[in-house]
């Protein structure tokens, strides 16, 4: 049975930017608690706050992983 989405016009939105990792990387699949959406990469887009939090958390983790790798690569 299809899930009917209620009106979410009052929902808080936030602008996010997901950089492209390659020429063909045009969108990113993001899921939060059973809800999902495809978010365009390479430009700033408005998404519901819950999706923005997941994207920002992912970007922080990517940065931390890069810093960790660089710290050990210098040894």
XYZ file of N, CA and C in Angstrom:
225
model
N 0.841 -1.174 0.000
C 0.000 0.000 0.000
C 0.890 1.242 0.000
N 0.596 2.196 -0.819
C 1.382 3.414 -0.926
C 1.156 4.309 0.279
N 2.202 4.930 0.731
C 2.115 5.855 1.856
C 1.730 7.237 1.334
N 0.682 7.803 1.859
C 0.224 9.127 1.451
C 0.931 10.159 2.320
N 1.626 11.080 1.682
C 2.341 12.117 2.418
C 1.406 13.264 2.751
N 1.430 13.687 3.990
C 0.610 14.818 4.401
C 1.283 16.121 3.939
N 0.561 17.207 4.040
C 1.082 18.511 3.630
C 2.235 18.913 4.540
N 3.396 19.150 3.955
C 4.575 19.480 4.748
C 5.051 20.906 4.467
N 4.126 21.780 4.116
C 4.506 23.147 3.779
C 5.050 23.908 4.982
N 4.657 23.518 6.195
C 5.111 24.208 7.396
C 6.418 23.614 7.924
N 6.942 22.619 7.239
C 8.151 21.943 7.683
C 9.372 22.851 7.528
N 10.280 22.776 8.508
C 11.488 23.597 8.476
C 12.443 23.063 7.409
N 12.962 23.957 6.602
C 13.863 23.600 5.502
C 15.242 24.201 5.752
N 16.257 23.623 5.132
C 17.615 24.124 5.251
C 18.325 23.926 3.918
N 19.196 24.864 3.556
C 19.959 24.768 2.324
C 21.227 23.963 2.571
N 21.479 22.993 1.701
C 22.683 22.166 1.792
C 23.379 22.131 0.438
N 24.661 21.821 0.479
C 25.442 21.666 -0.746
C 26.203 20.358 -0.657
N 25.992 19.479 -1.630
C 26.734 18.225 -1.718
C 27.634 18.333 -2.944
N 28.962 18.337 -2.744
C 29.858 18.455 -3.897
C 29.821 17.196 -4.765
N 30.052 17.383 -6.038
C 30.132 16.243 -6.960
C 31.491 15.567 -6.791
N 31.487 14.245 -6.850
C 32.746 13.508 -6.767
C 33.263 13.122 -8.149
N 32.392 13.204 -9.153
C 32.789 12.936 -10.531
C 31.815 13.643 -11.475
N 32.125 13.597 -12.735
C 31.284 14.249 -13.737
C 29.871 13.661 -13.770
N 29.764 12.360 -13.558
C 28.470 11.679 -13.633
C 27.724 11.621 -12.302
N 28.277 12.201 -11.257
C 27.647 12.210 -9.939
C 26.645 13.369 -9.892
N 25.382 13.086 -10.230
C 24.386 14.155 -10.343
C 23.407 14.209 -9.187
N 23.269 13.106 -8.437
C 22.354 13.107 -7.305
C 22.795 12.082 -6.271
N 22.356 12.298 -5.053
C 22.704 11.426 -3.940
C 21.435 10.939 -3.267
N 21.370 9.641 -2.968
C 20.235 9.034 -2.277
C 20.449 9.222 -0.779
N 19.455 9.788 -0.085
C 19.524 10.012 1.359
C 18.242 9.472 1.981
N 18.399 8.685 3.060
C 17.240 8.112 3.739
C 17.280 8.447 5.224
N 16.115 8.776 5.778
C 15.983 9.077 7.199
C 14.702 8.412 7.701
N 14.845 7.472 8.617
C 13.693 6.805 9.244
C 12.647 6.330 8.234
N 13.091 5.661 7.194
C 12.166 5.108 6.212
C 11.742 6.062 5.117
N 12.042 7.335 5.243
C 11.754 8.309 4.184
C 13.032 8.491 3.371
N 12.889 8.676 2.074
C 14.075 8.857 1.257
C 13.855 9.921 0.202
N 14.963 10.417 -0.306
C 14.899 11.396 -1.394
C 16.211 11.404 -2.145
N 16.163 11.815 -3.384
C 17.356 12.024 -4.188
C 17.663 13.506 -4.152
N 18.892 13.844 -3.789
C 19.286 15.240 -3.646
C 20.324 15.560 -4.709
N 20.075 16.603 -5.438
C 20.958 17.012 -6.519
C 22.313 17.438 -5.966
N 23.387 17.016 -6.626
C 24.740 17.394 -6.210
C 25.257 18.533 -7.080
N 26.233 19.247 -6.547
C 26.869 20.317 -7.309
C 26.175 21.658 -7.241
N 25.097 21.765 -6.488
C 24.433 23.056 -6.317
C 23.694 23.077 -4.986
N 23.439 24.263 -4.477
C 22.740 24.414 -3.201
C 21.260 24.120 -3.401
N 20.718 23.267 -2.544
C 19.299 22.906 -2.622
C 18.676 22.964 -1.233
N 17.375 23.211 -1.179
C 16.640 23.239 0.086
C 16.068 21.850 0.344
N 16.318 21.332 1.546
C 15.802 20.028 1.947
C 15.213 20.150 3.351
N 14.340 19.227 3.734
C 13.839 19.243 5.109
C 14.996 19.110 6.103
N 14.831 19.697 7.265
C 15.883 19.749 8.269
C 16.431 18.375 8.618
N 15.592 17.363 8.721
C 16.070 16.026 9.106
C 17.043 15.465 8.064
N 16.834 15.749 6.783
C 17.761 15.297 5.752
C 19.046 16.122 5.786
N 18.927 17.413 6.056
C 20.108 18.282 6.143
C 21.036 17.826 7.262
N 20.464 17.416 8.392
C 21.282 16.951 9.509
C 22.071 15.702 9.137
N 21.460 14.787 8.396
C 22.146 13.571 7.970
C 23.275 13.910 6.995
N 23.009 14.809 6.063
C 24.026 15.206 5.084
C 25.205 15.877 5.783
N 24.921 16.798 6.704
C 25.997 17.496 7.413
C 26.802 16.537 8.284
N 26.147 15.588 8.912
C 26.851 14.589 9.712
C 27.775 13.752 8.832
N 27.295 13.373 7.677
C 28.098 12.595 6.741
C 29.322 13.384 6.279
N 29.143 14.668 6.004
C 30.264 15.502 5.565
C 31.295 15.669 6.685
N 30.828 15.800 7.944
C 31.754 15.883 9.079
C 32.552 14.594 9.222
N 31.894 13.458 9.057
C 32.579 12.171 9.168
C 33.593 11.990 8.035
N 33.258 12.436 6.830
C 34.206 12.374 5.717
C 35.448 13.204 6.010
N 35.250 14.401 6.566
C 36.372 15.272 6.915
C 37.244 14.650 8.005
N 36.602 14.042 9.006
C 37.353 13.403 10.091
C 38.151 12.211 9.559
N 37.581 11.449 8.655
C 38.281 10.307 8.069
C 39.492 10.770 7.259
N 39.324 11.839 6.475
C 40.445 12.380 5.706
C 41.557 12.863 6.619
N 41.217 13.552 7.706
C 42.213 14.038 8.645
C 42.949 12.873 9.304
N 42.238 11.831 9.648
C 42.839 10.636 10.254
C 43.821 9.982 9.291
N 43.418 9.829 8.040
C 44.285 9.223 7.037
C 45.534 10.063 6.810
N 45.376 11.372 6.716
C 46.529 12.269 6.523
C 47.488 12.220 7.708
N 46.951 12.111 8.911
C 47.796 12.072 10.106
C 48.687 10.836 10.087
N 48.174 9.719 9.650
C 48.968 8.497 9.620
C 49.806 8.369 8.363
N 49.453 9.073 7.309
C 50.231 9.031 6.064
C 51.553 9.789 6.218
N 51.616 10.738 7.137
C 52.817 11.536 7.349
C 53.885 10.771 8.142
N 53.506 9.681 8.784
C 54.476 8.901 9.589
C 55.383 8.078 8.736
